[in-house]
Amino acid sequence: MEYMEKQDMNQYETIVGMEIHVELATSSKMFCSCKNDPFGAPKPNMYTCPVCLGLPGALPVPNKKAIEWTIKLGLALGCEIQLYSKFDRKHYFYPDLAKGYQISQYDLPFCRNGLITTELGDVRIHRVHLEEDTGKLQHAMVDGKKVTLVDFNRSSVPLVEIVTEPDIHSGEQAKLFLKKLHQIVRYLGVSSADMEKGSMRLEPNISVRKIGERELPKYKVEVKNINSFNFVKRAIDFETKRHIELLEAGQMPKQETRGYVEGTSSTVSQRSKEEAADYRYFPDPDIPPIRLTEAYVTEIKKTLPELPDSKIERFMKEYGLSSDEAVHITDEKTGADYFESCVSLAQGSFETQNITPTIIARNLINVHEEEMSPKKRIDALLAKAQEKNVDAGVITVAVTLVLGQQTKAIADYKHGKLSALMFLVGMVKKELKGKGDAGIIEQELKKRLS
Ligand code: ZN
Ligand code: MN
């Protein structure tokens, strides 16, 4: 593709909508009381019951916490909360789906119309709904035969699906958007959002169009279940080039589902995706519609923590951090809380009051000692500051000593060579074995040389 003119590339724009699945970290599953810990389970199919195995006669009961957390996430994303909602059955066959349908939400999701801002443009959230995860297939060798096993520990784990509008226009923007979403989910504490374990799974829907066109392209390519922000970026970059090349050759890219190939940073066709599949959605007759009250939603809103954007702004205003420092410190909520504990400790005593929030922030950014308590960190900073402090008399002695030795530098300085002064400061510091404040030493030298 190297031969493609940059000119041609620049005539097109990428259009991406994302679907993100996030497993909620509730203690029990979505519709039964089985333990929700598929990754920690000692053996396959341990955390199962008639409900999550889809046995006849079993009745699902929605998990209240999962609904609460879905609404919490919706509120954090600025969504409108639907007070009337319901669960629907989405039918399809796959061996990891015991019931032959997934309980999901069709036309009445809990949340709609949210927004995440990124430096490369806003991304509107189309909807946020709640559903259940499937089991997991395991390909293995048993008695010398290739077999596929099914583990239902993950079957019916609460799963939130977030769907964006097609507002993302580059791999880089997708990455910024996903990082922010991931950060918000972690701030809320509703999911580990651990990508390696599949607790957060990403699916971009990608197409390109000529710049200036207003209609959405007539095709889109879905890249399934990616587990890293960088892979999403690379998949989008790869697809963009591929589509432009096809369009330039007069061909329409095929509507299909593709898989990401890590080794080559490319994608391969998995199956063609015809029109929207007919899942025969209908309301789950076992689960009555859900009616929420304004008061209930207001109560949940009160439990929202301060979110990253406001925290960054506050840290800049309240503590005088630079925007880079504030962004860094607020990356994880635990880190931001830790920083504030350090600040309040430092401000709490006269001894440490010169240890400013900026000094603490820079120390946190540079010294990664996760186990170190805030108290220990402030003590270490104080020790460092005290080490720098040298008695004025000691400085005078060192300055006298250096001035007695460096006659050439003194002459240079007196002839207006400023670098000679810096050299003398360096010599005094050397004499003090690195201690002493450079500013104070400089003042003392100037005084003595004038
Ligand atoms: Zn169960
Ligand atoms: Mn889904």
Short mmCIF file of C-alpha atoms and ligand atoms in Angstrom, two decimals:
data_model
loop_
_atom_site.label_atom_id
_atom_site.label_comp_id
_atom_site.label_asym_id
_atom_site.label_seq_id
_atom_site.Cartn_x
_atom_site.Cartn_y
_atom_site.Cartn_z
CA MET A 1 0.00 0.00 0.00
CA GLU A 2 3.08 2.19 0.14
CA TYR A 3 2.51 3.29 -3.43
CA MET A 4 -0.78 4.97 -2.56
CA GLU A 5 -0.49 8.71 -2.92
CA LYS A 6 -0.98 10.70 0.26
CA GLN A 7 -3.26 12.85 -1.87
CA ASP A 8 -5.69 9.95 -2.30
CA MET A 9 -5.67 9.13 1.42
CA ASN A 10 -6.47 12.73 2.29
CA GLN A 11 -9.64 12.75 0.24
CA TYR A 12 -11.27 10.27 2.60
CA GLU A 13 -12.38 10.26 6.19
CA THR A 14 -12.69 7.31 8.52
CA ILE A 15 -16.00 6.69 10.25
CA VAL A 16 -16.04 4.49 13.32
CA GLY A 17 -18.72 3.55 15.80
CA MET A 18 -17.70 1.44 18.77
CA GLU A 19 -19.42 -1.29 20.73
CA ILE A 20 -17.86 -2.00 24.07
CA HIS A 21 -18.76 -4.84 26.42
CA VAL A 22 -17.87 -4.50 30.09
CA GLU A 23 -18.35 -7.29 32.66
CA LEU A 24 -19.71 -5.96 35.93
CA ALA A 25 -17.92 -7.02 39.11
CA THR A 26 -21.06 -7.82 41.11
CA SER A 27 -20.70 -10.65 43.61
CA SER A 28 -23.39 -12.78 41.96
CA LYS A 29 -24.43 -13.37 38.35
CA MET A 30 -27.07 -11.46 36.37
CA PHE A 31 -30.11 -13.69 36.85
CA CYS A 32 -29.14 -16.23 39.53
CA SER A 33 -27.21 -16.32 42.79
CA CYS A 34 -24.18 -18.13 41.36
CA LYS A 35 -20.81 -16.62 42.16
CA ASN A 36 -19.60 -14.12 39.58
CA ASP A 37 -15.91 -14.95 39.40
CA PRO A 38 -15.23 -16.87 36.18
CA PHE A 39 -11.55 -16.01 36.27
CA GLY A 40 -10.98 -17.06 39.86
CA ALA A 41 -12.94 -20.30 39.62
CA PRO A 42 -10.76 -23.31 40.53
CA LYS A 43 -12.54 -25.60 38.06
CA PRO A 44 -14.77 -25.22 34.98
CA ASN A 45 -18.56 -25.32 35.45
CA MET A 46 -18.31 -24.82 39.22
CA TYR A 47 -20.37 -21.66 39.46
CA THR A 48 -23.47 -22.88 37.69
CA CYS A 49 -27.11 -23.62 38.44
CA PRO A 50 -30.28 -24.45 36.45
CA VAL A 51 -30.76 -20.75 35.59
CA CYS A 52 -27.35 -20.04 34.05
CA LEU A 53 -27.29 -23.49 32.45
CA GLY A 54 -30.63 -22.79 30.80
CA LEU A 55 -32.35 -25.88 32.20
CA PRO A 56 -36.12 -26.21 31.68
CA GLY A 57 -38.29 -24.50 34.26
CA ALA A 58 -35.55 -22.30 35.69
CA LEU A 59 -36.60 -18.70 36.31
CA PRO A 60 -34.29 -15.68 36.01
CA VAL A 61 -34.37 -12.91 38.63
CA PRO A 62 -32.55 -9.68 37.66
CA ASN A 63 -29.59 -8.59 39.77
CA LYS A 64 -30.48 -5.29 41.44
CA LYS A 65 -26.85 -4.24 41.90
CA ALA A 66 -26.13 -4.80 38.20
CA ILE A 67 -29.04 -2.53 37.25
CA GLU A 68 -27.87 0.10 39.73
CA TRP A 69 -24.31 0.00 38.35
CA THR A 70 -25.52 0.22 34.74
CA ILE A 71 -27.45 3.35 35.64
CA LYS A 72 -24.45 4.70 37.53
CA LEU A 73 -22.29 4.23 34.44
CA GLY A 74 -24.99 5.80 32.27
CA LEU A 75 -25.11 8.84 34.55
CA ALA A 76 -21.31 9.14 34.53
CA LEU A 77 -21.50 9.19 30.72
CA GLY A 78 -24.12 11.93 30.81
CA CYS A 79 -26.95 9.69 29.59
CA GLU A 80 -30.68 10.08 30.04
CA ILE A 81 -32.02 7.27 32.21
CA GLN A 82 -35.13 5.48 31.00
CA LEU A 83 -37.52 5.02 33.88
CA TYR A 84 -39.38 2.30 32.00
CA SER A 85 -37.22 -0.49 30.72
CA LYS A 86 -37.31 -4.22 30.02
CA PHE A 87 -35.26 -7.28 29.15
CA ASP A 88 -35.62 -9.04 25.80
CA ARG A 89 -34.53 -12.35 24.40
CA LYS A 90 -32.02 -12.26 21.56
CA HIS A 91 -32.05 -15.61 19.77
CA TYR A 92 -29.14 -17.29 18.08
CA PHE A 93 -27.40 -20.63 18.32
CA TYR A 94 -23.89 -21.13 19.60
CA PRO A 95 -22.56 -23.85 21.92
CA ASP A 96 -21.57 -21.32 24.61
CA LEU A 97 -25.15 -20.06 24.85
CA ALA A 98 -27.05 -22.65 26.84
CA LYS A 99 -30.58 -21.28 26.46
CA GLY A 100 -30.40 -20.63 22.72
CA TYR A 101 -30.99 -16.97 23.46
CA GLN A 102 -29.22 -14.21 25.32
CA ILE A 103 -31.18 -12.04 27.73
CA SER A 104 -30.42 -8.51 26.59
CA GLN A 105 -32.25 -5.22 26.05
CA TYR A 106 -33.67 -4.31 22.67
CA ASP A 107 -35.78 -1.19 22.27
CA LEU A 108 -35.80 0.07 25.87
CA PRO A 109 -32.20 0.20 27.14
CA PHE A 110 -31.58 1.68 30.59
CA CYS A 111 -29.55 4.63 29.24
CA ARG A 112 -29.46 6.75 26.08
CA ASN A 113 -27.74 9.83 24.61
CA GLY A 114 -24.51 10.28 26.53
CA LEU A 115 -21.22 11.93 25.60
CA ILE A 116 -17.49 11.47 26.08
CA THR A 117 -15.24 14.34 25.09
CA THR A 118 -11.78 13.75 23.63
CA GLU A 119 -9.08 16.13 22.45
CA LEU A 120 -9.85 14.96 18.94
CA GLY A 121 -13.60 15.55 19.13
CA ASP A 122 -16.71 14.53 21.03
CA VAL A 123 -18.08 11.02 20.85
CA ARG A 124 -21.80 10.68 21.47
CA ILE A 125 -23.03 7.61 23.31
CA HIS A 126 -26.03 6.11 21.54
CA ARG A 127 -27.09 3.74 24.30
CA VAL A 128 -25.98 1.73 27.32
CA HIS A 129 -27.80 -1.51 28.03
CA LEU A 130 -27.50 -4.50 30.31
CA GLU A 131 -27.30 -8.13 29.21
CA GLU A 132 -25.66 -11.41 30.19
CA ASP A 133 -22.33 -12.86 29.11
CA THR A 134 -22.02 -16.26 27.45
CA GLY A 135 -20.03 -19.31 28.52
CA LYS A 136 -16.59 -19.91 27.14
CA LEU A 137 -15.39 -22.48 24.63
CA GLN A 138 -12.07 -24.22 25.24
CA HIS A 139 -10.28 -26.07 22.51
CA ALA A 140 -8.29 -28.93 23.96
CA MET A 141 -6.85 -32.42 23.39
CA VAL A 142 -8.56 -35.22 25.30
CA ASP A 143 -7.38 -38.82 24.84
CA GLY A 144 -5.48 -37.77 21.74
CA LYS A 145 -8.55 -36.22 20.17
CA LYS A 146 -9.16 -32.57 19.40
CA VAL A 147 -12.25 -31.51 21.30
CA THR A 148 -14.06 -28.36 22.22
CA LEU A 149 -15.17 -28.03 25.84
CA VAL A 150 -17.65 -25.58 27.29
CA ASP A 151 -17.16 -23.77 30.58
CA PHE A 152 -20.31 -22.09 31.91
CA ASN A 153 -18.67 -20.25 34.80
CA ARG A 154 -18.98 -17.06 32.75
CA SER A 155 -22.50 -17.85 31.56
CA SER A 156 -24.85 -15.07 32.68
CA VAL A 157 -22.23 -12.79 34.18
CA PRO A 158 -23.69 -9.23 34.03
CA LEU A 159 -22.46 -7.49 30.90
CA VAL A 160 -22.95 -3.84 30.02
CA GLU A 161 -22.89 -2.90 26.36
CA ILE A 162 -22.00 0.66 25.40
CA VAL A 163 -22.75 1.71 21.83
CA THR A 164 -21.43 4.97 20.38
CA GLU A 165 -22.61 7.04 17.45
CA PRO A 166 -20.27 6.89 14.42
CA ASP A 167 -18.35 9.94 15.68
CA ILE A 168 -14.82 8.55 15.76
CA HIS A 169 -12.63 9.56 12.83
CA SER A 170 -9.23 8.02 13.48
CA GLY A 171 -7.47 5.23 15.29
CA GLU A 172 -5.89 7.81 17.57
CA GLN A 173 -9.28 9.27 18.54
CA ALA A 174 -10.63 5.76 19.19
CA LYS A 175 -7.74 5.21 21.56
CA LEU A 176 -8.37 8.47 23.43
CA PHE A 177 -12.08 7.67 23.69
CA LEU A 178 -11.49 4.13 24.95
CA LYS A 179 -8.90 5.23 27.50
CA LYS A 180 -11.36 7.70 28.91
CA LEU A 181 -14.23 5.23 29.02
CA HIS A 182 -11.96 2.67 30.67
CA GLN A 183 -10.89 5.27 33.22
CA ILE A 184 -14.49 6.22 34.06
CA VAL A 185 -15.48 2.57 34.50
CA ARG A 186 -12.52 2.08 36.86
CA TYR A 187 -13.35 5.28 38.79
CA LEU A 188 -16.87 3.98 39.38
CA GLY A 189 -15.48 0.68 40.60
CA VAL A 190 -18.16 -1.29 38.74
CA SER A 191 -15.70 -3.47 36.80
CA SER A 192 -12.04 -4.38 36.82
CA ALA A 193 -12.24 -3.57 33.08
CA ASP A 194 -9.25 -5.89 32.77
CA MET A 195 -8.63 -6.20 29.03
CA GLU A 196 -6.35 -9.24 29.34
CA LYS A 197 -9.04 -11.19 31.14
CA GLY A 198 -11.70 -10.08 28.69
CA SER A 199 -13.63 -7.99 31.22
CA MET A 200 -13.63 -5.19 28.64
CA ARG A 201 -14.00 -6.14 24.97
CA LEU A 202 -13.87 -3.76 22.06
CA GLU A 203 -15.51 -3.85 18.64
CA PRO A 204 -15.02 -1.02 16.15
CA ASN A 205 -17.36 -0.73 13.15
CA ILE A 206 -15.30 0.87 10.43
CA SER A 207 -16.00 2.45 7.06
CA VAL A 208 -14.64 5.37 5.01
CA ARG A 209 -16.25 8.01 2.84
CA LYS A 210 -15.09 10.87 0.65
CA ILE A 211 -14.67 14.09 2.60
CA GLY A 212 -17.70 16.28 2.08
CA GLU A 213 -20.14 13.37 1.76
CA ARG A 214 -22.89 13.60 4.33
CA GLU A 215 -24.48 10.20 4.21
CA LEU A 216 -23.05 7.25 6.08
CA PRO A 217 -21.32 4.71 3.84
CA LYS A 218 -23.44 1.80 2.63
CA TYR A 219 -21.21 -0.77 4.28
CA LYS A 220 -19.33 -1.27 7.48
CA VAL A 221 -16.72 -3.71 8.66
CA GLU A 222 -16.86 -4.97 12.20
CA VAL A 223 -13.65 -6.10 13.87
CA LYS A 224 -14.58 -8.47 16.69
CA ASN A 225 -13.48 -8.72 20.32
CA ILE A 226 -10.26 -6.76 20.44
CA ASN A 227 -8.60 -6.59 23.85
CA SER A 228 -6.23 -3.64 23.60
CA PHE A 229 -6.56 0.05 22.76
CA ASN A 230 -3.49 -0.13 20.55
CA PHE A 231 -4.94 -3.05 18.61
CA VAL A 232 -8.14 -1.06 18.03
CA LYS A 233 -6.06 1.82 16.72
CA ARG A 234 -4.06 -0.45 14.42
CA ALA A 235 -7.18 -2.26 13.20
CA ILE A 236 -8.78 1.10 12.31
CA ASP A 237 -5.61 2.32 10.57
CA PHE A 238 -5.32 -0.91 8.63
CA GLU A 239 -8.98 -0.99 7.61
CA THR A 240 -8.93 2.67 6.58
CA LYS A 241 -6.09 2.04 4.13
CA ARG A 242 -7.67 -1.17 2.87
CA HIS A 243 -11.04 0.48 2.20
CA ILE A 244 -9.51 3.50 0.46
CA GLU A 245 -7.47 1.22 -1.76
CA LEU A 246 -10.59 -0.74 -2.72
CA LEU A 247 -12.62 2.42 -3.34
CA GLU A 248 -9.83 3.89 -5.44
CA ALA A 249 -9.91 0.72 -7.52
CA GLY A 250 -13.62 1.23 -8.05
CA GLN A 251 -14.72 -1.51 -5.63
CA MET A 252 -17.04 -1.31 -2.65
CA PRO A 253 -15.54 -2.90 0.51
CA LYS A 254 -17.54 -5.94 1.60
CA GLN A 255 -19.81 -5.73 4.62
CA GLU A 256 -18.24 -8.32 6.88
CA THR A 257 -16.89 -9.34 10.26
CA ARG A 258 -13.13 -9.50 10.54
CA GLY A 259 -10.64 -10.59 13.17
CA TYR A 260 -7.53 -8.72 14.29
CA VAL A 261 -4.18 -10.44 13.73
CA GLU A 262 -1.69 -9.29 16.35
CA GLY A 263 1.50 -10.44 14.62
CA THR A 264 0.92 -8.47 11.43
CA SER A 265 -1.21 -5.59 12.84
CA SER A 266 -3.79 -6.47 10.20
CA THR A 267 -7.26 -8.00 9.97
CA VAL A 268 -8.63 -11.08 8.22
CA SER A 269 -12.10 -11.85 6.98
CA GLN A 270 -14.09 -14.15 9.28
CA ARG A 271 -17.58 -14.13 7.87
CA SER A 272 -19.63 -11.96 5.62
CA LYS A 273 -22.21 -9.95 7.45
CA GLU A 274 -25.41 -9.70 5.51
CA GLU A 275 -28.16 -7.36 6.62
CA ALA A 276 -28.79 -7.19 10.35
CA ALA A 277 -29.38 -10.77 11.48
CA ASP A 278 -32.89 -11.64 12.59
CA TYR A 279 -32.51 -12.36 16.27
CA ARG A 280 -36.31 -12.57 16.77
CA TYR A 281 -36.11 -10.22 19.72
CA PHE A 282 -39.11 -10.27 22.03
CA PRO A 283 -39.69 -9.27 25.65
CA ASP A 284 -38.57 -11.95 28.07
CA PRO A 285 -41.87 -13.28 29.45
CA ASP A 286 -40.12 -14.44 32.66
CA ILE A 287 -38.97 -10.95 33.64
CA PRO A 288 -41.52 -8.20 34.28
CA PRO A 289 -40.68 -4.74 32.87
CA ILE A 290 -38.55 -2.59 35.16
CA ARG A 291 -40.02 0.66 36.48
CA LEU A 292 -37.61 3.04 38.15
CA THR A 293 -38.42 6.25 39.99
CA GLU A 294 -36.77 9.66 39.66
CA ALA A 295 -35.93 9.43 43.36
CA TYR A 296 -34.06 6.16 42.83
CA VAL A 297 -32.03 7.65 39.98
CA THR A 298 -31.29 10.76 42.07
CA GLU A 299 -30.01 8.54 44.88
CA ILE A 300 -27.64 6.77 42.49
CA LYS A 301 -26.47 10.11 41.13
CA LYS A 302 -25.46 11.10 44.65
CA THR A 303 -23.09 8.14 44.81
CA LEU A 304 -21.13 9.22 41.72
CA PRO A 305 -17.50 9.96 42.58
CA GLU A 306 -15.74 13.04 41.27
CA LEU A 307 -14.88 12.03 37.70
CA PRO A 308 -11.46 12.45 36.01
CA ASP A 309 -12.26 15.67 34.10
CA SER A 310 -13.44 17.57 37.18
CA LYS A 311 -10.60 16.14 39.24
CA ILE A 312 -8.00 17.35 36.73
CA GLU A 313 -9.53 20.82 36.76
CA ARG A 314 -9.67 20.93 40.55
CA PHE A 315 -6.09 19.67 41.00
CA MET A 316 -4.86 22.45 38.72
CA LYS A 317 -6.87 25.12 40.52
CA GLU A 318 -6.55 23.94 44.09
CA TYR A 319 -2.98 22.61 44.06
CA GLY A 320 -1.44 24.57 41.20
CA LEU A 321 -0.45 21.45 39.27
CA SER A 322 0.32 21.74 35.56
CA SER A 323 -2.20 20.08 33.27
CA ASP A 324 0.28 17.27 32.49
CA GLU A 325 0.85 16.63 36.18
CA ALA A 326 -2.88 16.69 36.93
CA VAL A 327 -3.64 14.27 34.10
CA HIS A 328 -0.92 11.94 35.32
CA ILE A 329 -1.94 12.01 38.97
CA THR A 330 -5.65 11.44 38.26
CA ASP A 331 -5.10 8.50 35.91
CA GLU A 332 -6.44 6.10 38.52
CA LYS A 333 -8.75 7.12 41.36
CA THR A 334 -6.53 5.35 43.90
CA GLY A 335 -3.54 7.40 42.72
CA ALA A 336 -5.49 10.66 42.99
CA ASP A 337 -6.67 9.74 46.51
CA TYR A 338 -3.11 8.84 47.48
CA PHE A 339 -1.85 12.21 46.23
CA GLU A 340 -4.47 14.05 48.27
CA SER A 341 -3.56 12.07 51.42
CA CYS A 342 0.07 13.10 50.90
CA VAL A 343 -0.91 16.75 50.39
CA SER A 344 -3.04 16.89 53.53
CA LEU A 345 -0.26 15.24 55.55
CA ALA A 346 2.30 17.73 54.26
CA GLN A 347 0.06 20.69 54.97
CA GLY A 348 -0.79 19.33 58.39
CA SER A 349 2.53 20.10 60.04
CA PHE A 350 4.85 23.08 60.17
CA GLU A 351 7.89 20.91 59.43
CA THR A 352 6.59 19.72 56.09
CA GLN A 353 4.73 22.77 54.92
CA ASN A 354 7.38 23.60 52.34
CA ILE A 355 6.70 20.32 50.61
CA THR A 356 4.27 21.73 48.05
CA PRO A 357 1.64 19.76 46.10
CA THR A 358 3.82 20.20 43.00
CA ILE A 359 6.81 18.64 44.74
CA ILE A 360 4.58 15.75 45.83
CA ALA A 361 3.07 15.34 42.36
CA ARG A 362 6.48 15.25 40.67
CA ASN A 363 7.73 12.79 43.26
CA LEU A 364 4.70 10.55 42.63
CA ILE A 365 5.24 10.69 38.89
CA ASN A 366 8.94 9.85 39.17
CA VAL A 367 9.08 7.49 42.13
CA HIS A 368 6.77 4.50 41.76
CA GLU A 369 6.63 2.96 45.19
CA GLU A 370 3.10 1.67 45.31
CA GLU A 371 3.46 0.11 48.73
CA MET A 372 4.89 3.24 50.33
CA SER A 373 2.41 4.86 52.70
CA PRO A 374 1.70 8.61 52.27
CA LYS A 375 3.36 9.21 55.65
CA LYS A 376 6.55 7.42 54.58
CA ARG A 377 6.63 9.33 51.32
CA ILE A 378 6.30 12.70 53.03
CA ASP A 379 9.01 11.70 55.54
CA ALA A 380 11.29 10.76 52.64
CA LEU A 381 10.62 14.10 50.92
CA LEU A 382 11.31 15.92 54.18
CA ALA A 383 14.60 14.05 54.67
CA LYS A 384 15.60 14.96 51.13
CA ALA A 385 14.75 18.61 51.72
CA GLN A 386 16.69 18.67 54.98
CA GLU A 387 19.69 17.10 53.33
CA LYS A 388 19.76 20.05 50.95
CA ASN A 389 19.70 22.40 53.90
CA VAL A 390 23.21 23.28 54.96
CA ASP A 391 24.13 25.61 57.74
CA ALA A 392 25.03 29.11 56.42
CA GLY A 393 28.39 28.93 58.19
CA VAL A 394 29.31 25.72 56.37
CA ILE A 395 28.51 27.39 53.04
CA THR A 396 30.69 30.38 53.93
CA VAL A 397 33.62 28.09 54.73
CA ALA A 398 33.22 26.21 51.44
CA VAL A 399 32.94 29.45 49.47
CA THR A 400 36.09 30.81 51.10
CA LEU A 401 37.93 27.60 50.28
CA VAL A 402 36.84 27.61 46.62
CA LEU A 403 37.57 31.30 46.16
CA GLY A 404 41.10 30.69 47.49
CA GLN A 405 41.69 28.05 44.81
CA GLN A 406 39.93 29.36 41.70
CA THR A 407 41.79 32.54 40.85
CA LYS A 408 41.27 32.13 37.09
CA ALA A 409 37.50 31.72 37.39
CA ILE A 410 37.38 34.76 39.66
CA ALA A 411 39.25 36.82 37.07
CA ASP A 412 36.95 35.57 34.32
CA TYR A 413 33.89 36.49 36.33
CA LYS A 414 35.25 39.96 37.02
CA HIS A 415 35.73 40.34 33.24
CA GLY A 416 32.04 39.70 32.80
CA LYS A 417 32.09 35.97 32.03
CA LEU A 418 28.87 34.77 33.67
CA SER A 419 29.57 31.10 33.11
CA ALA A 420 32.50 31.45 35.51
CA LEU A 421 30.01 32.11 38.30
CA MET A 422 28.11 28.93 37.48
CA PHE A 423 31.40 27.07 37.54
CA LEU A 424 32.14 28.43 41.00
CA VAL A 425 28.69 27.41 42.23
CA GLY A 426 29.42 23.92 40.96
CA MET A 427 32.75 23.83 42.76
CA VAL A 428 31.16 24.90 46.05
CA LYS A 429 28.46 22.25 45.66
CA LYS A 430 31.17 19.70 45.04
CA GLU A 431 32.88 20.85 48.20
CA LEU A 432 29.56 20.38 50.05
CA LYS A 433 29.13 16.90 48.50
CA GLY A 434 26.05 17.94 46.54
CA LYS A 435 24.26 19.56 49.44
CA GLY A 436 23.33 23.22 49.71
CA ASP A 437 20.92 25.34 47.70
CA ALA A 438 22.42 26.59 44.42
CA GLY A 439 20.61 29.94 44.72
CA ILE A 440 21.98 30.63 48.19
CA ILE A 441 25.51 29.65 47.13
CA GLU A 442 25.26 31.95 44.11
CA GLN A 443 24.19 34.86 46.31
CA GLU A 444 27.04 34.24 48.73
CA LEU A 445 29.58 34.13 45.87
CA LYS A 446 28.24 37.35 44.31
CA LYS A 447 28.40 39.08 47.67
CA ARG A 448 32.00 38.02 48.22
CA LEU A 449 33.10 38.88 44.67
CA SER A 450 31.56 42.31 44.53
ZN ZN B 1 -26.42 -19.74 38.06
MN MN B 2 -23.90 -7.38 23.29
#
